[in-house]
Coordinates of C-alpha atoms in Angstrom, one line a residue:
Chain A
M1 CA 0.0 0.0 0.0
S2 CA 1.3 3.5 -0.6
S3 CA 2.8 5.6 2.1
E4 CA 1.6 9.0 2.9
A5 CA 4.4 10.3 0.6
Q6 CA 3.1 8.8 -2.3
R7 CA -0.5 10.0 -1.9
P8 CA -1.6 12.0 -5.1
G9 CA -2.1 15.8 -5.1
A10 CA -5.3 17.8 -4.7
H11 CA -5.7 17.6 -8.6
E12 CA -6.2 13.6 -8.6
R13 CA -8.0 12.9 -5.2
R14 CA -8.0 9.5 -3.8
A15 CA -10.4 8.4 -1.1
G16 CA -8.7 7.5 2.2
H17 CA -8.1 4.3 3.9
L18 CA -11.1 2.3 5.5
V19 CA -10.1 0.4 8.8
I20 CA -13.1 -2.0 9.1
I21 CA -12.8 -3.6 12.5
G22 CA -14.8 -6.7 13.9
G23 CA -15.4 -5.2 17.3
N24 CA -13.6 -6.0 20.6
E25 CA -10.5 -4.6 19.2
D26 CA -7.5 -4.5 22.0
R27 CA -7.0 -1.2 23.5
E28 CA -4.8 -2.0 26.5
E29 CA -2.1 -4.6 25.2
D30 CA -0.5 -4.5 21.6
K31 CA -3.3 -2.4 20.1
L32 CA -2.5 -3.9 16.7
V33 CA -5.6 -2.7 15.0
L34 CA -6.0 0.7 16.6
R35 CA -2.1 1.3 16.0
R36 CA -2.6 0.6 12.4
F37 CA -5.5 3.1 12.0
I38 CA -3.2 5.9 13.8
E39 CA -0.4 5.2 11.3
L40 CA -2.9 5.4 8.4
T41 CA -3.7 8.8 9.4
G42 CA -0.2 9.7 7.9
K43 CA 0.5 12.0 10.9
P44 CA 2.9 11.3 13.6
Q45 CA 0.6 13.1 16.1
P46 CA -2.8 13.0 14.6
S47 CA -6.0 14.6 15.7
I48 CA -8.7 12.1 16.2
V49 CA -12.5 12.5 16.3
V50 CA -14.6 9.6 17.8
L51 CA -18.0 9.4 16.5
T52 CA -20.0 7.7 19.3
A53 CA -23.6 8.2 17.9
A54 CA -24.0 4.2 17.7
S55 CA -24.5 3.9 21.4
A56 CA -26.4 5.7 24.1
G57 CA -23.7 5.6 26.8
Q58 CA -21.3 7.8 24.7
D59 CA -18.9 9.2 27.4
H60 CA -17.6 5.9 28.6
K61 CA -16.9 4.7 25.2
C62 CA -14.7 7.6 24.2
E63 CA -12.6 7.4 27.4
A64 CA -11.2 4.1 26.8
Y65 CA -10.3 5.1 23.1
S66 CA -8.9 8.4 24.1
Q67 CA -6.5 6.8 26.4
A68 CA -5.1 4.1 23.8
F69 CA -4.9 6.8 20.9
T70 CA -2.9 9.0 23.4
D71 CA -0.8 6.3 24.1
L72 CA -0.3 5.5 20.4
G73 CA 0.8 9.2 19.8
A74 CA -2.2 11.0 19.1
A75 CA -2.2 14.8 19.8
A76 CA -5.9 15.1 20.5
C77 CA -8.9 12.6 20.6
N78 CA -12.4 14.1 21.2
A79 CA -15.7 12.5 21.0
L80 CA -18.2 13.9 18.7
E81 CA -21.4 13.1 20.7
L82 CA -24.6 13.3 18.8
C83 CA -28.0 12.5 20.3
S84 CA -30.4 14.1 17.8
R85 CA -30.6 14.7 14.1
D86 CA -30.6 18.4 14.9
E87 CA -27.2 18.1 16.5
A88 CA -25.9 16.1 13.5
N89 CA -27.0 19.0 11.4
D90 CA -25.1 21.4 13.1
V91 CA -22.2 22.7 10.7
K92 CA -19.9 23.1 13.7
A93 CA -20.3 19.3 14.1
A94 CA -19.6 18.8 10.6
E95 CA -16.6 20.9 10.6
R96 CA -15.0 18.9 13.5
L97 CA -14.8 15.8 11.2
L98 CA -13.3 18.0 8.2
Q99 CA -10.7 19.4 10.5
A100 CA -9.8 15.7 12.0
D101 CA -6.7 13.7 10.8
G102 CA -8.6 10.5 11.4
I103 CA -12.2 9.5 12.2
F104 CA -13.1 6.4 14.4
I105 CA -16.7 5.4 14.6
T106 CA -17.5 3.2 17.7
G107 CA -19.8 0.2 18.2
G108 CA -23.4 0.0 19.5
D109 CA -26.3 0.0 17.3
Q110 CA -25.9 0.6 13.6
K111 CA -29.5 1.5 13.4
R112 CA -29.3 4.2 16.0
L113 CA -26.1 5.4 14.2
L114 CA -27.9 5.9 11.0
A115 CA -31.0 7.0 12.4
V116 CA -29.1 10.1 14.1
V117 CA -26.4 10.7 11.5
G118 CA -27.9 9.7 7.9
G119 CA -28.4 12.3 5.6
T120 CA -27.2 15.0 7.9
A121 CA -24.4 17.4 7.6
V122 CA -22.1 15.1 9.7
D123 CA -22.9 12.3 7.2
R124 CA -22.0 14.6 4.3
A125 CA -18.9 15.7 6.1
L126 CA -17.9 11.9 6.6
R127 CA -18.1 11.2 3.0
Q128 CA -16.3 14.4 2.2
A129 CA -13.6 13.5 4.6
F130 CA -13.2 10.3 3.2
L131 CA -13.5 10.8 -0.6
E132 CA -12.1 14.4 -1.0
Q133 CA -9.6 14.8 1.8
G134 CA -8.5 11.1 1.6
K135 CA -8.9 10.9 5.4
C136 CA -8.6 7.6 7.2
I137 CA -12.0 6.3 8.6
A138 CA -12.3 3.4 11.0
G139 CA -15.3 1.6 12.2
T140 CA -15.6 -1.0 14.7
S141 CA -18.6 -3.5 15.5
A142 CA -21.8 -1.5 14.5
G143 CA -19.5 1.2 13.2
A144 CA -18.0 -1.3 10.8
S145 CA -21.3 -2.6 9.2
A146 CA -22.4 1.0 9.1
L147 CA -19.4 1.9 6.5
A148 CA -21.2 0.1 3.5
Q149 CA -23.8 1.2 1.4
H150 CA -26.0 -1.9 2.5
M151 CA -26.0 -2.2 6.2
M152 CA -26.6 -5.5 8.1
H153 CA -28.8 -5.0 11.2
D154 CA -27.6 -6.2 14.5
G155 CA -29.2 -9.2 15.7
G156 CA -29.0 -12.2 17.9
P157 CA -27.2 -15.2 16.6
K158 CA -30.4 -16.8 15.3
S159 CA -29.8 -17.6 11.8
A160 CA -31.8 -20.6 11.8
D161 CA -35.2 -18.8 12.6
G162 CA -34.3 -16.0 10.3
N163 CA -33.6 -13.3 12.7
G164 CA -30.8 -10.8 12.3
K165 CA -30.8 -10.6 8.6
A166 CA -32.4 -7.3 7.6
L167 CA -30.6 -4.7 5.3
A168 CA -30.8 -0.9 5.6
A169 CA -28.9 2.0 4.2
G170 CA -25.5 2.6 5.5
F171 CA -22.9 5.5 4.9
G172 CA -22.0 4.0 1.4
L173 CA -18.2 4.4 1.7
L174 CA -18.1 0.8 0.5
E175 CA -20.1 -0.5 -2.3
R176 CA -21.4 -4.1 -3.4
V177 CA -20.5 -5.5 -0.2
V178 CA -22.4 -6.4 3.2
I179 CA -20.4 -6.2 6.4
D180 CA -20.9 -8.5 9.4
Q181 CA -18.8 -8.5 12.7
H182 CA -17.9 -10.2 15.8
F183 CA -17.9 -12.9 13.1
S184 CA -16.3 -16.2 14.4
E185 CA -17.0 -15.4 18.0
R186 CA -20.7 -15.0 17.5
Q187 CA -20.9 -17.8 14.8
R188 CA -22.3 -15.4 12.1
L189 CA -21.4 -17.5 9.0
G190 CA -24.9 -18.9 8.6
R191 CA -26.5 -15.4 8.9
L192 CA -24.2 -13.9 6.3
L193 CA -24.9 -16.9 4.1
D194 CA -28.8 -16.1 4.3
V195 CA -28.0 -12.6 3.5
V196 CA -25.8 -13.2 0.6
A197 CA -28.2 -15.9 -0.7
L198 CA -31.1 -13.3 -1.0
N199 CA -28.7 -10.5 -2.1
P200 CA -26.2 -12.1 -4.5
T201 CA -25.1 -8.7 -6.0
L202 CA -23.4 -8.4 -2.5
I203 CA -20.0 -9.8 -1.6
G204 CA -20.6 -10.9 2.2
I205 CA -17.5 -9.8 4.5
G206 CA -17.3 -11.5 7.9
I207 CA -14.8 -9.9 10.4
D208 CA -13.6 -11.4 13.5
E209 CA -13.1 -9.4 16.7
D210 CA -9.9 -7.8 17.2
T211 CA -9.2 -8.0 13.4
A212 CA -9.4 -5.2 10.8
L213 CA -10.0 -5.3 6.9
I214 CA -8.1 -2.5 5.6
V215 CA -9.2 -1.0 2.3
E216 CA -6.9 1.2 0.5
P217 CA -9.1 2.5 -2.5
E218 CA -7.5 1.6 -5.9
Q219 CA -4.4 0.0 -4.1
G220 CA -5.3 -3.3 -2.1
I221 CA -6.6 -4.6 1.0
E222 CA -4.8 -6.0 4.1
V223 CA -6.0 -7.9 7.1
V224 CA -4.5 -6.8 10.5
G225 CA -5.1 -8.0 14.1
D226 CA -5.9 -11.5 15.6
G227 CA -8.3 -13.2 13.5
A228 CA -9.5 -13.6 10.0
I229 CA -11.9 -12.1 7.3
T230 CA -14.5 -14.6 5.9
V231 CA -15.6 -13.7 2.4
L232 CA -18.9 -15.3 0.9
D233 CA -19.2 -14.7 -2.9
G234 CA -22.7 -16.0 -4.2
R235 CA -22.4 -14.1 -7.6
R236 CA -22.0 -17.5 -9.7
M237 CA -24.3 -19.4 -7.4
S238 CA -27.3 -21.2 -8.9
T239 CA -30.5 -21.2 -6.7
N240 CA -34.3 -22.2 -6.8
F241 CA -35.2 -18.8 -5.1
L242 CA -37.7 -17.9 -8.0
E243 CA -39.3 -21.2 -7.5
A244 CA -39.2 -21.6 -3.8
K245 CA -42.2 -20.6 -1.7
E246 CA -41.9 -18.4 1.3
H247 CA -40.3 -20.1 4.4
D248 CA -39.1 -22.7 1.8
A249 CA -35.3 -23.5 2.5
L250 CA -33.2 -22.3 -0.6
E251 CA -31.1 -24.6 -2.9
L252 CA -27.8 -22.8 -3.3
I253 CA -25.2 -24.3 -5.5
D254 CA -21.6 -23.1 -5.8
V255 CA -21.2 -20.4 -3.3
K256 CA -17.4 -19.4 -2.8
L257 CA -15.9 -18.9 0.4
H258 CA -12.4 -17.5 1.2
L259 CA -10.8 -17.1 4.5
L260 CA -8.1 -14.4 4.7
P261 CA -6.0 -14.3 7.9
A262 CA -4.5 -11.5 9.6
G263 CA -1.1 -10.7 8.0
A264 CA -2.3 -11.2 4.4
R265 CA -2.3 -8.4 2.0
Y266 CA -3.7 -8.4 -1.6
S267 CA -3.0 -6.0 -4.3
C268 CA -5.8 -5.0 -6.8
H269 CA -3.2 -4.3 -9.6
A270 CA -2.7 -6.8 -12.5
P271 CA -0.2 -7.7 -12.8
P272 CA -0.1 -8.4 -8.9
D273 CA 2.5 -6.3 -7.1
P274 CA 5.5 -8.4 -6.5
R275 CA 6.2 -6.6 -3.4
R276 CA 3.1 -8.2 -1.8
R277 CA 4.2 -10.7 0.4
S278 CA 2.4 -12.6 3.3
S279 CA 3.5 -11.0 6.5
R280 CA 3.6 -14.3 8.0
S281 CA 5.7 -16.4 5.7
G282 CA 7.7 -13.7 3.9
D283 CA 6.9 -15.8 0.6
P284 CA 5.8 -13.7 -2.2
R285 CA 2.5 -14.7 -3.5
S286 CA 0.2 -13.7 -6.4
V287 CA -3.5 -12.8 -5.6
P288 CA -5.5 -16.1 -6.4
P289 CA -7.8 -15.7 -9.3
A290 CA -11.0 -16.3 -7.3
L291 CA -9.9 -13.5 -5.1
H292 CA -8.6 -11.0 -7.5
D293 CA -12.3 -9.8 -8.6
I294 CA -13.1 -9.4 -4.8
V295 CA -10.2 -7.2 -4.2
S296 CA -11.2 -5.0 -7.3
I297 CA -14.5 -4.6 -6.0
L298 CA -13.3 -3.4 -2.4
T299 CA -10.9 -1.0 -3.8
A300 CA -12.8 0.2 -6.8
H301 CA -12.7 4.0 -7.5
R302 CA -15.4 5.8 -5.4
R303 CA -17.6 8.3 -6.9
G304 CA -16.6 11.8 -5.9
F305 CA -18.4 13.6 -3.0
S306 CA -21.7 15.1 -3.8
Chain B
M1 CA -34.4 -43.8 -6.6
S2 CA -35.2 -47.5 -7.1
S3 CA -38.0 -49.2 -5.5
E4 CA -37.8 -52.5 -3.7
A5 CA -38.9 -54.2 -6.9
Q6 CA -35.8 -52.9 -8.7
R7 CA -33.5 -54.1 -6.2
P8 CA -30.8 -56.4 -7.6
G9 CA -30.7 -60.1 -6.8
A10 CA -28.2 -62.0 -4.5
H11 CA -25.7 -62.2 -7.3
E12 CA -25.3 -58.3 -7.7
R13 CA -25.5 -57.1 -4.0
R14 CA -26.0 -53.4 -3.6
A15 CA -25.6 -51.6 -0.3
G16 CA -28.8 -50.3 1.5
H17 CA -30.1 -46.9 2.0
L18 CA -28.5 -44.6 4.6
V19 CA -30.9 -42.3 6.3
I20 CA -28.5 -39.6 8.1
I21 CA -30.5 -37.5 10.4
G22 CA -29.3 -34.1 11.9
G23 CA -31.1 -35.0 15.3
N24 CA -34.4 -33.8 17.0
E25 CA -36.5 -35.3 14.2
D26 CA -40.1 -35.2 14.8
R27 CA -41.5 -38.4 16.5
E28 CA -45.1 -37.2 17.2
E29 CA -46.5 -35.0 14.3
D30 CA -45.8 -35.6 10.7
K31 CA -42.9 -37.7 11.5
L32 CA -41.6 -37.1 7.7
V33 CA -37.9 -38.4 8.4
L34 CA -39.1 -41.5 10.4
R35 CA -41.6 -42.2 7.9
R36 CA -39.2 -42.3 5.0
F37 CA -36.9 -44.4 7.0
I38 CA -39.7 -46.9 7.4
E39 CA -40.7 -46.9 3.7
L40 CA -37.0 -47.5 2.8
T41 CA -36.9 -50.7 4.6
G42 CA -38.9 -52.0 1.8
K43 CA -41.4 -54.0 4.1
P44 CA -44.9 -52.8 4.8
Q45 CA -44.6 -54.1 8.4
P46 CA -40.8 -54.1 9.1
S47 CA -39.1 -55.1 12.3
I48 CA -36.8 -52.3 13.6
V49 CA -33.8 -52.7 15.7
V50 CA -32.8 -49.7 17.7
L51 CA -29.0 -49.4 18.6
T52 CA -28.8 -47.1 21.6
A53 CA -25.4 -47.5 22.6
A54 CA -24.5 -43.7 22.0
S55 CA -26.4 -42.7 25.2
A56 CA -26.2 -43.8 28.9
G57 CA -30.0 -43.5 29.5
Q58 CA -30.9 -46.1 26.9
D59 CA -34.5 -47.3 27.9
H60 CA -36.4 -44.1 27.7
K61 CA -34.7 -43.3 24.3
C62 CA -36.1 -46.4 22.8
E63 CA -39.5 -45.8 24.1
A64 CA -40.1 -42.8 21.9
Y65 CA -39.0 -44.4 18.9
S66 CA -41.0 -47.7 19.5
Q67 CA -44.2 -45.5 19.9
A68 CA -43.3 -43.6 16.6
F69 CA -42.2 -46.7 14.4
T70 CA -45.3 -48.6 15.5
D71 CA -47.5 -45.7 14.6
L72 CA -45.7 -45.7 11.3
G73 CA -46.6 -49.6 10.6
A74 CA -43.5 -51.4 12.2
A75 CA -44.4 -54.8 13.4
A76 CA -41.8 -54.6 16.0
C77 CA -39.3 -52.2 17.3
N78 CA -36.8 -53.4 20.1
A79 CA -33.8 -51.7 21.7
L80 CA -30.4 -53.5 21.3
E81 CA -28.8 -52.2 24.6
L82 CA -25.1 -52.6 24.8
C83 CA -23.2 -51.3 27.8
S84 CA -19.7 -53.0 27.1
R85 CA -17.7 -54.3 24.4
D86 CA -18.4 -58.0 25.8
E87 CA -22.0 -57.3 25.1
A88 CA -21.1 -56.1 21.7
N89 CA -19.1 -59.1 21.0
D90 CA -22.1 -61.4 21.8
V91 CA -23.2 -63.2 18.6
K92 CA -26.9 -63.1 19.7
A93 CA -26.5 -59.3 19.6
A94 CA -25.1 -59.4 16.1
E95 CA -27.6 -61.7 14.9
R96 CA -30.3 -59.3 16.0
L97 CA -29.1 -56.8 13.5
L98 CA -28.9 -59.3 10.7
Q99 CA -32.7 -60.4 11.5
A100 CA -33.9 -56.9 11.6
D101 CA -35.4 -55.1 8.5
G102 CA -34.1 -51.7 9.5
I103 CA -31.6 -50.6 11.9
F104 CA -31.9 -47.2 13.7
I105 CA -28.8 -45.6 15.7
T106 CA -30.0 -43.0 18.3
G107 CA -28.0 -40.0 19.4
G108 CA -26.0 -39.2 22.3
D109 CA -22.0 -39.4 22.3
Q110 CA -20.6 -40.8 19.0
K111 CA -17.3 -41.5 21.0
R112 CA -19.2 -43.8 23.5
L113 CA -20.9 -45.4 20.6
L114 CA -17.7 -46.3 18.7
A115 CA -15.9 -47.2 22.2
V116 CA -18.7 -49.9 22.9
V117 CA -19.4 -51.1 19.5
G118 CA -16.3 -50.2 17.1
G119 CA -14.4 -53.4 16.0
T120 CA -17.0 -55.8 17.6
A121 CA -19.3 -58.3 16.3
V122 CA -22.2 -56.0 16.0
D123 CA -19.9 -53.4 14.2
R124 CA -19.4 -56.5 11.7
A125 CA -23.1 -57.3 11.5
L126 CA -23.8 -53.5 10.9
R127 CA -21.6 -53.6 8.0
Q128 CA -22.9 -56.9 6.7
A129 CA -26.6 -55.8 7.1
F130 CA -25.8 -52.7 5.1
L131 CA -23.5 -53.9 2.5
E132 CA -24.4 -57.5 1.9
Q133 CA -28.0 -57.5 2.9
G134 CA -28.9 -54.1 1.6
K135 CA -30.8 -53.1 4.7
C136 CA -31.6 -49.6 5.5
I137 CA -29.5 -48.0 8.2
A138 CA -30.6 -44.6 9.9
G139 CA -28.5 -42.7 12.4
T140 CA -29.5 -39.4 14.1
S141 CA -27.5 -36.8 15.6
A142 CA -24.4 -38.8 17.0
G143 CA -25.6 -41.8 15.2
A144 CA -25.6 -39.9 12.0
S145 CA -21.9 -38.5 12.5
A146 CA -20.9 -42.1 13.4
L147 CA -21.9 -43.7 9.9
A148 CA -19.1 -42.1 8.2
Q149 CA -15.5 -43.5 8.3
H150 CA -14.2 -40.1 9.6
M151 CA -16.3 -39.1 12.4
M152 CA -16.5 -35.8 14.0
H153 CA -16.6 -35.6 17.8
D154 CA -19.4 -33.8 19.4
G155 CA -18.2 -30.7 21.1
G156 CA -19.5 -27.4 22.1
P157 CA -20.3 -24.5 19.6
K158 CA -16.8 -23.1 20.1
S159 CA -15.3 -23.2 16.7
A160 CA -13.5 -19.7 17.3
D161 CA -11.3 -21.3 20.0
G162 CA -10.6 -24.6 18.1
N163 CA -12.8 -26.9 20.3
G164 CA -15.2 -29.5 18.7
K165 CA -13.0 -30.4 15.8
A166 CA -11.3 -33.6 16.5
L167 CA -11.8 -36.6 14.1
A168 CA -12.0 -40.3 15.2
A169 CA -12.9 -43.4 13.2
G170 CA -16.7 -44.0 12.7
F171 CA -18.5 -47.2 11.1
G172 CA -17.2 -46.5 7.7
L173 CA -20.5 -47.0 5.9
L174 CA -19.7 -43.7 3.9
E175 CA -16.3 -42.8 2.7
R176 CA -14.5 -39.3 1.9
V177 CA -17.2 -37.2 3.9
V178 CA -17.5 -36.0 7.4
I179 CA -20.9 -35.5 8.9
D180 CA -22.0 -32.8 11.3
Q181 CA -25.5 -32.5 12.9
H182 CA -27.7 -30.0 14.6
F183 CA -26.3 -28.0 11.9
S184 CA -27.9 -24.5 11.5
E185 CA -29.5 -24.7 15.0
R186 CA -26.1 -24.8 16.8
Q187 CA -24.5 -22.8 14.0
R188 CA -21.6 -25.2 13.2
L189 CA -20.6 -24.0 9.9
G190 CA -17.5 -22.4 11.3
R191 CA -16.5 -25.6 13.0
L192 CA -17.0 -27.7 9.9
L193 CA -15.1 -25.5 7.9
D194 CA -12.2 -25.8 10.4
V195 CA -12.4 -29.5 9.6
V196 CA -12.4 -29.3 6.1
A197 CA -9.5 -26.9 6.0
L198 CA -7.4 -29.4 7.7
N199 CA -8.7 -32.3 5.9
P200 CA -9.5 -31.4 2.4
T201 CA -9.8 -34.7 1.1
L202 CA -13.2 -34.9 3.2
I203 CA -16.5 -33.3 2.0
G204 CA -18.1 -31.6 4.9
I205 CA -21.8 -32.5 5.2
G206 CA -23.7 -30.4 7.6
I207 CA -27.3 -31.7 8.4
D208 CA -29.9 -29.6 10.0
E209 CA -32.2 -30.9 12.9
D210 CA -35.4 -32.8 11.8
T211 CA -33.7 -33.5 8.3
A212 CA -32.1 -36.2 6.8
L213 CA -29.8 -37.0 3.8
I214 CA -30.8 -40.2 2.3
V215 CA -28.0 -41.8 0.2
E216 CA -28.8 -44.7 -2.0
P217 CA -25.6 -46.2 -3.3
E218 CA -25.2 -46.2 -7.0
Q219 CA -28.5 -44.2 -7.4
G220 CA -28.5 -40.8 -6.0
I221 CA -29.3 -38.8 -2.8
E222 CA -32.4 -36.9 -1.5
V223 CA -33.1 -34.5 1.2
V224 CA -36.2 -35.1 3.7
G225 CA -37.5 -33.2 6.4
D226 CA -37.6 -29.8 7.7
G227 CA -34.4 -28.0 7.0
A228 CA -31.3 -28.4 4.6
I229 CA -27.9 -29.9 4.0
T230 CA -24.9 -27.8 3.6
V231 CA -22.0 -29.1 1.8
L232 CA -18.3 -27.5 2.1
D233 CA -16.1 -28.7 -0.7
G234 CA -12.5 -27.6 -0.1
R235 CA -10.9 -29.9 -2.7
R236 CA -10.1 -27.2 -4.9
M237 CA -9.1 -24.6 -2.3
S238 CA -5.7 -23.1 -2.0
T239 CA -4.2 -22.5 1.5
N240 CA -1.2 -21.4 3.4
F241 CA -1.5 -24.4 5.5
L242 CA 2.0 -25.7 5.0
E243 CA 3.3 -22.1 5.6
A244 CA 1.3 -21.2 8.6
K245 CA 2.6 -21.6 12.1
E246 CA 0.6 -23.5 14.8
H247 CA -2.5 -21.2 16.0
D248 CA -1.9 -19.1 13.0
A249 CA -5.1 -18.6 11.2
L250 CA -5.5 -20.2 7.9
E251 CA -5.8 -18.7 4.4
L252 CA -8.4 -20.4 2.5
I253 CA -9.3 -19.5 -1.0
D254 CA -12.1 -20.8 -3.1
V255 CA -14.0 -23.3 -0.9
K256 CA -17.2 -24.2 -2.4
L257 CA -20.4 -24.2 -0.4
H258 CA -23.8 -25.9 -1.5
L259 CA -27.3 -25.8 0.5
L260 CA -29.6 -28.4 -0.4
P261 CA -33.1 -28.1 0.9
A262 CA -35.5 -30.7 2.0
G263 CA -37.2 -31.9 -1.0
A264 CA -34.2 -31.8 -3.4
R265 CA -33.0 -35.2 -5.3
Y266 CA -30.1 -35.6 -7.2
S267 CA -29.1 -38.6 -9.3
C268 CA -25.5 -39.8 -9.7
H269 CA -26.1 -41.1 -13.2
A270 CA -24.8 -39.3 -16.1
P271 CA -26.7 -38.1 -18.3
P272 CA -28.7 -37.0 -15.4
D273 CA -31.9 -38.8 -14.9
P274 CA -34.8 -36.8 -16.5
R275 CA -37.3 -38.3 -13.8
R276 CA -35.2 -36.4 -11.3
R277 CA -37.5 -33.5 -10.3
S278 CA -37.6 -30.9 -7.3
S279 CA -40.5 -32.3 -5.3
R280 CA -41.2 -28.6 -4.4
S281 CA -41.4 -27.0 -7.8
G282 CA -42.2 -30.0 -10.1
D283 CA -39.6 -28.8 -12.5
P284 CA -37.2 -31.3 -13.7
R285 CA -33.6 -30.0 -13.0
S286 CA -30.2 -31.3 -14.0
V287 CA -27.6 -31.9 -11.2
P288 CA -25.5 -28.6 -11.4
P289 CA -21.9 -29.6 -12.3
A290 CA -20.3 -28.4 -9.1
L291 CA -22.7 -30.7 -7.3
H292 CA -22.4 -33.8 -9.5
D293 CA -19.2 -34.9 -8.2
I294 CA -20.4 -34.7 -4.7
V295 CA -23.3 -36.8 -5.4
S296 CA -20.9 -39.5 -7.1
I297 CA -18.8 -39.5 -4.0
L298 CA -21.7 -40.1 -1.7
T299 CA -23.1 -42.9 -3.8
A300 CA -19.9 -44.5 -4.8
H301 CA -19.7 -48.3 -4.9
R302 CA -19.1 -49.5 -1.4
R303 CA -16.5 -52.3 -0.8
G304 CA -17.9 -55.5 0.1
F305 CA -18.4 -56.8 3.6
S306 CA -15.0 -58.0 5.0

């Protein structure tokens, strides 16, 4: 992935990094995931704004992050607390996002987050910070699911009875994917498969706790932390969806599943970037054909801010 | 699938049906799964032996089945209770299996089941009943996992920390597969994926509760009941297994996943049997290429009894 020095000039804006975290990231020990987020702001002493609107108890959340980010070198870490859409439409609140070096969206309930922020001045500032300013945006747990255009609702681990599967509109910083978090820990593969089965245009991305999928638009993706990323690709599956009656189980043939461990990096460029190596083995590897297309989707050029 | 009338003569023995049940099958209402088992014995008033050695509380288990099988037309239903290997080596016990029209293996703990029965006269009789006599053999829950050559241990739903993944030797009536049960209900997709990742020669078969995968050797497979069958095929995946250190997460690229709903039937014959229809839609469908190979493995000719 490119360093700050390689970042294009104002005349060729590139969207920033996304740090999509599966929840429960370490804040006290190695802080691998949060450390990478601070690095990706591109500043030695960045100022961070923490968007806490996904959760009702906002004060407490930010304290833990403030301590961690300060430990990691941040010059400032301030919560942007939003309890209503009026507050989220305050231009001063929006301005705070545009002044920050990095934006971190905490967990909680993604429906609450979007109900407060969706469509407001803060929502537009978030997109502008990412798409025009090239800022690094991180989201954890509910904040991770909210980054994509199609947002999975939180729900109990009840895939068997059909709960926890609804989609809603997220912030739209990623397209053509749907993100689930706490993935291995809450055994959500079945639930994500249900979503992909009914929405085969979307690639399902499941992120383990204390693990982040890092997306650098037009460059590549990277997995950081303790766990893995699960990818479900149903685009070539065949299904009896049109024939099946409501409540019938679906026939799904040929869904592709990939598991990408922490340490893995994949470039979207063809021919594959020879510098890309498994950080674990040190051996250079090319992007496997089945994965290349997924990397291209994740890193696709984003439409400009509007 | 062939009816009893089409069954080959003694000079061309064909193994019997396997009814592989994901546990918690209905015994009081529609009894769909148990009804199909009774049908597949090929007798209007079959005599059933219930092998209860997977569980310590054997009496109670058999009573519920005895009532259900009698309701479904069975002339007799008797438990074969085995508490020790000595009892399982009793030729009279073995003879009871050879005299039965159908054999039903109850749930509990598959390690206990194999510890008592594995390698004994009863084990040999079970194989002989299936392979030489063409008897219908059903197993539910632990009894289902025990049917395959490679048997997954029961374990808590703890795929994230690596529990519940060990393999042991089962009865061997199916080869090249590993069977997990209570599959959607206990969210075991992650755990089965772990097993397939480390054992890519085995096809992972996950069976929902109140659902059965029915295998007719050299003919086809069928899904009966209330849920679905999940198939994980890692034979063409690429992985960093050889490079990864112990406790490292694995990279798995291109695992195939299929979901086969109740009502689905697939013939192993090429060209695909035009009589094969979705029992749900009534439309004829061919076996999708990605699935054809799986059906061939499940229905492969079994080695003769020895």
